[in-house]
mmCIF file of C-alpha atoms in Angstrom:
data_model
loop_
_atom_site.group_PDB
_atom_site.id
_atom_site.type_symbol
_atom_site.label_atom_id
_atom_site.label_comp_id
_atom_site.label_asym_id
_atom_site.label_seq_id
_atom_site.Cartn_x
_atom_site.Cartn_y
_atom_site.Cartn_z
ATOM 1 C CA MET A 17 0.000 0.000 0.000
ATOM 2 C CA ASN A 18 1.418 3.371 -1.007
ATOM 3 C CA LYS A 19 1.951 5.887 1.714
ATOM 4 C CA LYS A 20 -0.288 8.929 1.299
ATOM 5 C CA THR A 21 1.080 12.460 1.171
ATOM 6 C CA VAL A 22 0.438 14.629 4.238
ATOM 7 C CA LEU A 23 -1.105 17.818 2.889
ATOM 8 C CA LEU A 24 -1.881 19.721 6.101
ATOM 9 C CA ASN A 25 0.057 19.260 9.337
ATOM 10 C CA VAL A 26 -1.151 21.202 12.391
ATOM 11 C CA ARG A 27 1.325 21.095 15.283
ATOM 12 C CA ASN A 28 0.700 22.243 18.867
ATOM 13 C CA LEU A 29 -1.761 24.970 17.826
ATOM 14 C CA HIS A 30 -2.846 27.450 20.507
ATOM 15 C CA THR A 31 -5.482 30.144 19.929
ATOM 16 C CA THR A 32 -6.357 32.418 22.833
ATOM 17 C CA PHE A 33 -9.012 35.094 23.290
ATOM 18 C CA HIS A 34 -7.786 37.919 25.494
ATOM 19 C CA MET A 35 -10.838 39.093 27.459
ATOM 20 C CA MET A 36 -11.201 41.515 30.371
ATOM 21 C CA ARG A 37 -11.781 38.585 32.749
ATOM 22 C CA GLY A 38 -8.698 36.763 31.514
ATOM 23 C CA LYS A 39 -7.556 34.486 28.712
ATOM 24 C CA ILE A 40 -9.857 31.957 27.068
ATOM 25 C CA LYS A 41 -7.818 29.066 25.688
ATOM 26 C CA ALA A 42 -10.196 28.163 22.853
ATOM 27 C CA VAL A 43 -7.649 25.920 21.116
ATOM 28 C CA ASN A 44 -5.162 24.499 23.572
ATOM 29 C CA GLY A 45 -2.266 22.666 21.910
ATOM 30 C CA ILE A 46 -3.908 20.481 19.270
ATOM 31 C CA SER A 47 -2.067 18.517 16.585
ATOM 32 C CA PHE A 48 -3.412 16.559 13.609
ATOM 33 C CA MET A 49 -2.708 15.793 9.957
ATOM 34 C CA ILE A 50 -4.834 15.639 6.809
ATOM 35 C CA GLU A 51 -3.622 13.517 3.916
ATOM 36 C CA ARG A 52 -4.202 14.234 0.237
ATOM 37 C CA GLY A 53 -7.769 13.273 -0.717
ATOM 38 C CA GLU A 54 -8.736 12.513 2.902
ATOM 39 C CA VAL A 55 -11.922 13.653 4.675
ATOM 40 C CA LEU A 56 -11.316 14.405 8.370
ATOM 41 C CA GLY A 57 -14.294 14.887 10.668
ATOM 42 C CA MET A 58 -13.875 17.260 13.622
ATOM 43 C CA VAL A 59 -16.581 16.588 16.231
ATOM 44 C CA GLY A 60 -17.523 17.747 19.713
ATOM 45 C CA GLU A 61 -19.990 19.855 21.684
ATOM 46 C CA SER A 62 -20.637 23.508 20.880
ATOM 47 C CA GLY A 63 -17.831 25.673 22.257
ATOM 48 C CA CYS A 64 -15.172 22.935 22.221
ATOM 49 C CA GLY A 65 -12.968 24.799 19.707
ATOM 50 C CA LYS A 66 -13.859 23.143 16.386
ATOM 51 C CA SER A 67 -14.732 26.333 14.502
ATOM 52 C CA VAL A 68 -11.861 28.297 16.033
ATOM 53 C CA THR A 69 -9.514 25.589 14.764
ATOM 54 C CA GLY A 70 -10.796 26.127 11.224
ATOM 55 C CA LEU A 71 -10.551 29.908 11.543
ATOM 56 C CA SER A 72 -7.012 29.557 12.898
ATOM 57 C CA ILE A 73 -5.916 27.502 9.894
ATOM 58 C CA MET A 74 -7.377 30.195 7.617
ATOM 59 C CA ARG A 75 -5.859 32.895 9.851
ATOM 60 C CA ILE A 76 -9.151 34.759 10.185
ATOM 61 C CA VAL A 77 -9.632 34.472 13.957
ATOM 62 C CA PRO A 78 -11.817 37.433 15.041
ATOM 63 C CA TYR A 79 -10.594 39.997 17.570
ATOM 64 C CA PRO A 80 -9.732 39.623 20.452
ATOM 65 C CA GLY A 81 -8.567 36.148 19.462
ATOM 66 C CA ARG A 82 -4.933 35.509 18.581
ATOM 67 C CA ILE A 83 -2.875 32.492 17.532
ATOM 68 C CA THR A 84 -0.204 32.366 20.209
ATOM 69 C CA GLU A 85 1.772 29.214 19.389
ATOM 70 C CA GLY A 86 2.156 26.357 16.953
ATOM 71 C CA GLU A 87 2.591 25.596 13.269
ATOM 72 C CA VAL A 88 0.162 25.132 10.386
ATOM 73 C CA LEU A 89 2.123 23.446 7.605
ATOM 74 C CA LEU A 90 0.643 23.263 4.120
ATOM 75 C CA GLU A 91 3.079 20.639 2.882
ATOM 76 C CA GLU A 92 6.372 22.391 3.843
ATOM 77 C CA GLN A 93 5.059 25.969 4.095
ATOM 78 C CA ASN A 94 4.171 27.314 7.555
ATOM 79 C CA LEU A 95 1.081 29.482 7.032
ATOM 80 C CA LEU A 96 1.591 31.228 10.376
ATOM 81 C CA GLU A 97 4.843 32.749 9.107
ATOM 82 C CA LEU A 98 3.333 34.317 5.971
ATOM 83 C CA GLY A 99 2.607 38.028 5.697
ATOM 84 C CA GLU A 100 -1.040 39.044 5.306
ATOM 85 C CA LYS A 101 -0.611 39.774 1.592
ATOM 86 C CA GLU A 102 0.868 36.307 1.006
ATOM 87 C CA MET A 103 -1.855 34.691 3.109
ATOM 88 C CA ARG A 104 -4.592 36.355 1.050
ATOM 89 C CA LEU A 105 -3.214 34.547 -1.992
ATOM 90 C CA VAL A 106 -3.397 31.220 -0.123
ATOM 91 C CA ARG A 107 -7.029 31.717 0.976
ATOM 92 C CA GLY A 108 -9.313 30.536 -1.781
ATOM 93 C CA SER A 109 -6.610 29.148 -4.034
ATOM 94 C CA GLU A 110 -4.947 26.672 -1.627
ATOM 95 C CA ILE A 111 -7.382 26.500 1.305
ATOM 96 C CA ALA A 112 -11.046 27.500 1.161
ATOM 97 C CA MET A 113 -13.802 27.568 3.778
ATOM 98 C CA ILE A 114 -17.566 27.033 3.722
ATOM 99 C CA PHE A 115 -19.348 28.716 6.629
ATOM 100 C CA GLN A 116 -22.436 27.582 8.522
ATOM 101 C CA ASP A 117 -24.828 30.327 7.394
ATOM 102 C CA PRO A 118 -24.603 31.193 3.670
ATOM 103 C CA MET A 119 -26.898 34.207 4.043
ATOM 104 C CA THR A 120 -24.372 35.988 6.252
ATOM 105 C CA SER A 121 -21.410 34.789 4.158
ATOM 106 C CA LEU A 122 -22.694 35.986 0.786
ATOM 107 C CA ASN A 123 -22.800 39.725 0.080
ATOM 108 C CA PRO A 124 -26.524 40.617 -0.209
ATOM 109 C CA VAL A 125 -25.958 43.606 -2.557
ATOM 110 C CA LEU A 126 -23.793 41.806 -5.136
ATOM 111 C CA THR A 127 -24.977 39.311 -7.733
ATOM 112 C CA ILE A 128 -23.792 35.711 -7.590
ATOM 113 C CA SER A 129 -21.900 36.418 -10.818
ATOM 114 C CA ARG A 130 -19.936 39.264 -9.240
ATOM 115 C CA GLN A 131 -19.060 37.253 -6.151
ATOM 116 C CA LEU A 132 -17.984 34.131 -8.026
ATOM 117 C CA THR A 133 -15.975 35.867 -10.746
ATOM 118 C CA GLU A 134 -14.219 38.114 -8.211
ATOM 119 C CA ALA A 135 -12.846 35.061 -6.417
ATOM 120 C CA ILE A 136 -11.748 33.463 -9.695
ATOM 121 C CA GLU A 137 -10.094 36.628 -11.048
ATOM 122 C CA THR A 138 -8.268 37.253 -7.751
ATOM 123 C CA HIS A 139 -6.484 33.894 -7.786
ATOM 124 C CA THR A 140 -6.072 33.165 -11.512
ATOM 125 C CA ASP A 141 -4.874 34.910 -14.650
ATOM 126 C CA ILE A 142 -8.067 34.409 -16.639
ATOM 127 C CA HIS A 143 -10.149 37.362 -17.847
ATOM 128 C CA ARG A 144 -13.709 38.295 -16.870
ATOM 129 C CA HIS A 145 -15.439 36.521 -19.773
ATOM 130 C CA GLU A 146 -13.591 33.267 -19.023
ATOM 131 C CA ALA A 147 -14.251 33.718 -15.308
ATOM 132 C CA GLN A 148 -17.963 34.117 -16.067
ATOM 133 C CA ASN A 149 -17.959 30.888 -18.067
ATOM 134 C CA ARG A 150 -16.190 29.050 -15.243
ATOM 135 C CA ALA A 151 -18.694 30.447 -12.732
ATOM 136 C CA ILE A 152 -21.616 29.176 -14.823
ATOM 137 C CA GLU A 153 -19.966 25.780 -15.104
ATOM 138 C CA LEU A 154 -19.443 25.673 -11.326
ATOM 139 C CA LEU A 155 -23.115 26.481 -10.673
ATOM 140 C CA LYS A 156 -24.057 23.711 -13.064
ATOM 141 C CA THR A 157 -21.694 21.315 -11.282
ATOM 142 C CA VAL A 158 -23.294 22.020 -7.880
ATOM 143 C CA GLY A 159 -26.797 21.500 -9.249
ATOM 144 C CA ILE A 160 -28.130 25.034 -9.724
ATOM 145 C CA PRO A 161 -30.818 24.864 -12.469
ATOM 146 C CA SER A 162 -30.565 27.329 -15.399
ATOM 147 C CA PRO A 163 -27.142 28.602 -14.225
ATOM 148 C CA GLU A 164 -26.856 31.034 -17.189
ATOM 149 C CA LYS A 165 -29.858 32.935 -15.781
ATOM 150 C CA ARG A 166 -29.468 32.353 -12.040
ATOM 151 C CA ILE A 167 -25.898 33.657 -12.023
ATOM 152 C CA HIS A 168 -27.295 37.197 -12.352
ATOM 153 C CA ASP A 169 -29.567 36.813 -9.305
ATOM 154 C CA TYR A 170 -28.897 38.046 -5.762
ATOM 155 C CA PRO A 171 -28.512 35.790 -2.691
ATOM 156 C CA HIS A 172 -32.014 36.536 -1.346
ATOM 157 C CA GLN A 173 -33.496 35.064 -4.544
ATOM 158 C CA PHE A 174 -32.153 31.605 -3.659
ATOM 159 C CA SER A 175 -33.460 29.094 -1.123
ATOM 160 C CA GLY A 176 -31.272 28.059 1.812
ATOM 161 C CA GLY A 177 -30.150 24.863 0.094
ATOM 162 C CA MET A 178 -29.377 26.701 -3.155
ATOM 163 C CA ARG A 179 -27.389 29.372 -1.285
ATOM 164 C CA GLN A 180 -25.306 26.642 0.300
ATOM 165 C CA ARG A 181 -24.679 25.195 -3.170
ATOM 166 C CA VAL A 182 -23.486 28.632 -4.269
ATOM 167 C CA MET A 183 -21.128 28.745 -1.279
ATOM 168 C CA ILE A 184 -19.697 25.352 -2.249
ATOM 169 C CA ALA A 185 -19.211 26.577 -5.834
ATOM 170 C CA MET A 186 -17.449 29.691 -4.536
ATOM 171 C CA ALA A 187 -15.198 27.686 -2.207
ATOM 172 C CA LEU A 188 -14.226 25.303 -5.019
ATOM 173 C CA SER A 189 -13.930 27.974 -7.731
ATOM 174 C CA CYS A 190 -10.119 27.936 -7.702
ATOM 175 C CA TYR A 191 -9.786 24.191 -7.071
ATOM 176 C CA PRO A 192 -8.281 24.470 -3.555
ATOM 177 C CA ARG A 193 -6.276 21.582 -2.132
ATOM 178 C CA ILE A 194 -8.079 21.752 1.227
ATOM 179 C CA LEU A 195 -11.706 22.611 1.978
ATOM 180 C CA ILE A 196 -12.742 23.501 5.539
ATOM 181 C CA ALA A 197 -16.492 23.011 5.945
ATOM 182 C CA ASP A 198 -17.857 24.508 9.182
ATOM 183 C CA GLU A 199 -21.210 22.795 9.818
ATOM 184 C CA PRO A 200 -22.419 23.650 6.297
ATOM 185 C CA THR A 201 -25.673 21.668 6.556
ATOM 186 C CA THR A 202 -26.875 22.599 10.061
ATOM 187 C CA ALA A 203 -29.644 24.991 8.927
ATOM 188 C CA LEU A 204 -30.944 22.690 6.172
ATOM 189 C CA ASP A 205 -33.660 20.038 6.303
ATOM 190 C CA VAL A 206 -32.649 16.386 6.184
ATOM 191 C CA THR A 207 -33.360 15.857 2.477
ATOM 192 C CA ILE A 208 -31.391 18.923 1.363
ATOM 193 C CA GLN A 209 -28.649 18.051 3.854
ATOM 194 C CA ALA A 210 -28.158 14.640 2.242
ATOM 195 C CA GLN A 211 -28.004 16.224 -1.221
ATOM 196 C CA ILE A 212 -25.389 18.785 -0.129
ATOM 197 C CA LEU A 213 -23.214 16.133 1.529
ATOM 198 C CA GLU A 214 -23.325 13.881 -1.530
ATOM 199 C CA LEU A 215 -22.543 16.876 -3.727
ATOM 200 C CA MET A 216 -19.501 17.846 -1.618
ATOM 201 C CA LYS A 217 -18.224 14.290 -1.706
ATOM 202 C CA GLU A 218 -18.589 13.979 -5.497
ATOM 203 C CA VAL A 219 -17.101 17.378 -6.359
ATOM 204 C CA CYS A 220 -14.148 17.026 -3.987
ATOM 205 C CA GLU A 221 -13.346 13.554 -5.308
ATOM 206 C CA LYS A 222 -13.468 14.955 -8.833
ATOM 207 C CA ILE A 223 -10.902 17.687 -8.139
ATOM 208 C CA GLU A 224 -8.987 15.688 -5.448
ATOM 209 C CA THR A 225 -9.639 18.155 -2.638
ATOM 210 C CA SER A 226 -9.105 17.132 1.006
ATOM 211 C CA ILE A 227 -11.845 18.107 3.466
ATOM 212 C CA MET A 228 -11.861 19.082 7.127
ATOM 213 C CA PHE A 229 -15.537 18.680 8.073
ATOM 214 C CA ILE A 230 -16.545 20.419 11.316
ATOM 215 C CA THR A 231 -19.777 19.102 12.824
ATOM 216 C CA HIS A 232 -21.546 17.885 15.945
ATOM 217 C CA ASP A 233 -23.457 15.262 13.954
ATOM 218 C CA LEU A 234 -21.849 11.839 14.289
ATOM 219 C CA GLY A 235 -24.162 10.426 11.625
ATOM 220 C CA ILE A 236 -22.693 12.764 9.008
ATOM 221 C CA VAL A 237 -19.170 11.763 10.029
ATOM 222 C CA ALA A 238 -19.997 8.068 9.637
ATOM 223 C CA GLY A 239 -21.188 8.578 6.075
ATOM 224 C CA LEU A 240 -18.666 11.133 4.828
ATOM 225 C CA CYS A 241 -15.324 10.907 6.651
ATOM 226 C CA GLN A 242 -12.413 8.452 6.731
ATOM 227 C CA LYS A 243 -10.892 9.782 9.965
ATOM 228 C CA VAL A 244 -12.352 11.596 12.960
ATOM 229 C CA ALA A 245 -10.899 13.824 15.674
ATOM 230 C CA VAL A 246 -12.942 14.310 18.851
ATOM 231 C CA MET A 247 -12.473 17.694 20.549
ATOM 232 C CA TYR A 248 -13.291 18.592 24.135
ATOM 233 C CA ALA A 249 -12.587 21.908 25.885
ATOM 234 C CA GLY A 250 -10.026 23.068 23.322
ATOM 235 C CA ARG A 251 -8.153 19.765 23.059
ATOM 236 C CA ILE A 252 -8.286 16.658 20.884
ATOM 237 C CA VAL A 253 -9.093 13.746 23.206
ATOM 238 C CA GLU A 254 -9.330 10.949 20.635
ATOM 239 C CA MET A 255 -8.507 10.448 16.961
ATOM 240 C CA ALA A 256 -8.896 7.360 14.791
ATOM 241 C CA GLU A 257 -10.253 5.933 11.553
ATOM 242 C CA VAL A 258 -14.047 6.223 11.561
ATOM 243 C CA GLU A 259 -14.782 2.482 11.731
ATOM 244 C CA GLU A 260 -12.225 1.995 14.504
ATOM 245 C CA LEU A 261 -13.538 4.853 16.621
ATOM 246 C CA TYR A 262 -17.203 3.898 16.250
ATOM 247 C CA SER A 263 -16.572 0.240 17.074
ATOM 248 C CA ARG A 264 -13.957 0.817 19.804
ATOM 249 C CA PRO A 265 -14.225 4.264 21.435
ATOM 250 C CA CYS A 266 -11.515 4.523 24.082
ATOM 251 C CA HIS A 267 -12.235 7.906 25.683
ATOM 252 C CA PRO A 268 -15.268 8.197 27.994
ATOM 253 C CA TYR A 269 -16.300 11.425 26.236
ATOM 254 C CA THR A 270 -16.294 9.736 22.818
ATOM 255 C CA TYR A 271 -18.283 6.857 24.283
ATOM 256 C CA GLY A 272 -20.720 9.353 25.786
ATOM 257 C CA LEU A 273 -21.213 11.111 22.440
ATOM 258 C CA LEU A 274 -21.927 7.816 20.692
ATOM 259 C CA THR A 275 -24.385 6.514 23.312
ATOM 260 C CA SER A 276 -26.269 9.835 23.469
ATOM 261 C CA THR A 277 -26.886 9.825 19.708
ATOM 262 C CA PRO A 278 -30.191 8.365 18.393
ATOM 263 C CA ARG A 279 -29.693 5.276 16.209
ATOM 264 C CA MET A 280 -32.130 3.303 14.073
ATOM 265 C CA ASP A 281 -30.662 -0.019 15.220
ATOM 266 C CA ARG A 282 -31.015 0.751 18.934
ATOM 267 C CA ARG A 283 -34.260 -0.349 20.605
ATOM 268 C CA GLU A 284 -33.910 1.534 23.872
ATOM 269 C CA SER A 285 -36.430 4.361 24.210
ATOM 270 C CA ARG A 286 -34.159 6.509 26.364
ATOM 271 C CA LEU A 287 -30.807 8.027 25.415
ATOM 272 C CA ASN A 288 -27.846 8.262 27.784
ATOM 273 C CA PRO A 289 -26.876 11.944 28.000
ATOM 274 C CA ILE A 290 -23.496 13.136 29.258
ATOM 275 C CA THR A 291 -24.169 14.710 32.640
ATOM 276 C CA GLY A 292 -22.673 18.009 33.790
ATOM 277 C CA LEU A 293 -21.196 20.897 31.828
ATOM 278 C CA PRO A 294 -17.854 21.482 30.076
ATOM 279 C CA PRO A 295 -15.227 23.315 32.182
ATOM 280 C CA SER A 296 -14.543 27.011 31.880
ATOM 281 C CA LEU A 297 -11.826 27.774 29.347
ATOM 282 C CA TYR A 298 -10.562 30.696 31.449
ATOM 283 C CA GLU A 299 -7.226 29.262 32.613
ATOM 284 C CA PRO A 300 -8.322 25.580 32.531
ATOM 285 C CA PRO A 301 -7.171 23.444 35.495
ATOM 286 C CA SER A 302 -4.126 21.169 35.313
ATOM 287 C CA GLN A 303 -6.183 17.969 35.423
ATOM 288 C CA CYS A 304 -8.244 15.924 32.986
ATOM 289 C CA LEU A 305 -10.820 18.415 31.744
ATOM 290 C CA PHE A 306 -13.464 15.704 31.492
ATOM 291 C CA ALA A 307 -12.923 14.544 35.089
ATOM 292 C CA SER A 308 -15.973 16.338 36.557
ATOM 293 C CA ARG A 309 -18.285 14.539 34.101
ATOM 294 C CA CYS A 310 -16.580 11.152 33.968
ATOM 295 C CA ALA A 311 -18.001 8.053 35.679
ATOM 296 C CA TYR A 312 -14.550 6.409 35.710
ATOM 297 C CA VAL A 313 -12.516 9.216 37.285
ATOM 298 C CA GLU A 314 -9.718 8.311 39.721
ATOM 299 C CA ASP A 315 -6.998 10.167 41.658
ATOM 300 C CA ARG A 316 -4.478 10.385 38.813
ATOM 301 C CA CYS A 317 -7.109 12.027 36.611
ATOM 302 C CA MET A 318 -7.286 14.906 39.105
ATOM 303 C CA ALA A 319 -3.513 15.328 39.277
ATOM 304 C CA ALA A 320 -2.459 15.733 35.632
ATOM 305 C CA VAL A 321 -3.709 16.297 32.089
ATOM 306 C CA PRO A 322 -3.489 13.057 30.053
ATOM 307 C CA GLU A 323 -1.603 13.440 26.772
ATOM 308 C CA LEU A 324 -2.539 11.838 23.462
ATOM 309 C CA GLU A 325 -0.954 8.392 23.177
ATOM 310 C CA MET A 326 -0.977 5.764 20.441
ATOM 311 C CA ILE A 327 -3.063 2.732 21.435
ATOM 312 C CA GLY A 328 -3.235 1.172 17.979
ATOM 313 C CA GLU A 329 -2.442 1.868 14.365
ATOM 314 C CA ARG A 330 -3.650 5.431 13.622
ATOM 315 C CA HIS A 331 -5.609 5.512 16.913
ATOM 316 C CA THR A 332 -4.661 8.003 19.635
ATOM 317 C CA VAL A 333 -6.455 8.837 22.871
ATOM 318 C CA ALA A 334 -5.883 11.130 25.874
ATOM 319 C CA CYS A 335 -7.133 9.063 28.812
ATOM 320 C CA PHE A 336 -5.315 7.304 31.637
ATOM 321 C CA ARG A 337 -7.819 4.423 31.506
ATOM 322 C CA SER A 338 -8.027 3.951 27.741
ATOM 323 C CA ASN A 339 -6.880 0.309 27.948
ATOM 324 C CA ASP A 340 -9.157 -0.725 30.827
ATOM 325 C CA ASN A 341 -12.116 -1.850 28.639
ATOM 326 C CA LEU A 342 -14.597 0.057 30.777
ATOM 327 C CA TRP A 343 -17.513 -0.444 28.375
#
């Protein structure tokens, strides 16, 4: 089996929000890799740092947030060392992002044509007429009917599902090597959601784009991703191939997420929610951050933060009791 090429390598990334009360460590020393053509799912509760991770890679963390440490390597190039002018050339052409709400991401006073062709002209040498033709072709690819006419419409003239298709077309307009999708189907109904996911999968396979898919929906991850990273309180607590993680979760938080998710093959009428609340990210304590919610906590969990360790091929977990077969 040929070894795949690592396209994106995130090392010890820290992103901190400097507030009046103190520092919020939204992303607290995470590391992961995405291989060429791979789909990585990033899952966890709201507020665990998934979206901030994506924004950090794109270097568009909103004020008062700041990347304070780490490396983001696109092959051999560290994106955190680039000047803003150089980084603008990377955004869109090398790495693109689809946001959760297309209505707030698209400019309401510009036509779809203007917004698509602007992105294409910024990152390529082709002229406006050619850019227009590519934009029409992209709309056709993502399933927009009558793209020659609809390209002159404004965002409010599209439905939610169609706006999300436009966002996908815009993100893929310059054939980026990596696509970061931040919960792109959350506001859509189930039928449209399935169509968008299938569309993303087909288009990205066609142009060989890797995907980092940010979501809280474990069902989507099972159907779309090859690898999954589970985040909790700014850290990655478990990472493995999808089949491995779903069949053998080794962190109590991962197990809790899986058992609290409705499944068609489960007969029980009641779900098993994770009790308690995530810890405050203002100067997090030097102990396992899941300890206050964990049914298997012991003294060593309260004394130190467990680090990610390999427990199998391509399977890492941050738990002192990962090998105890607790469930």
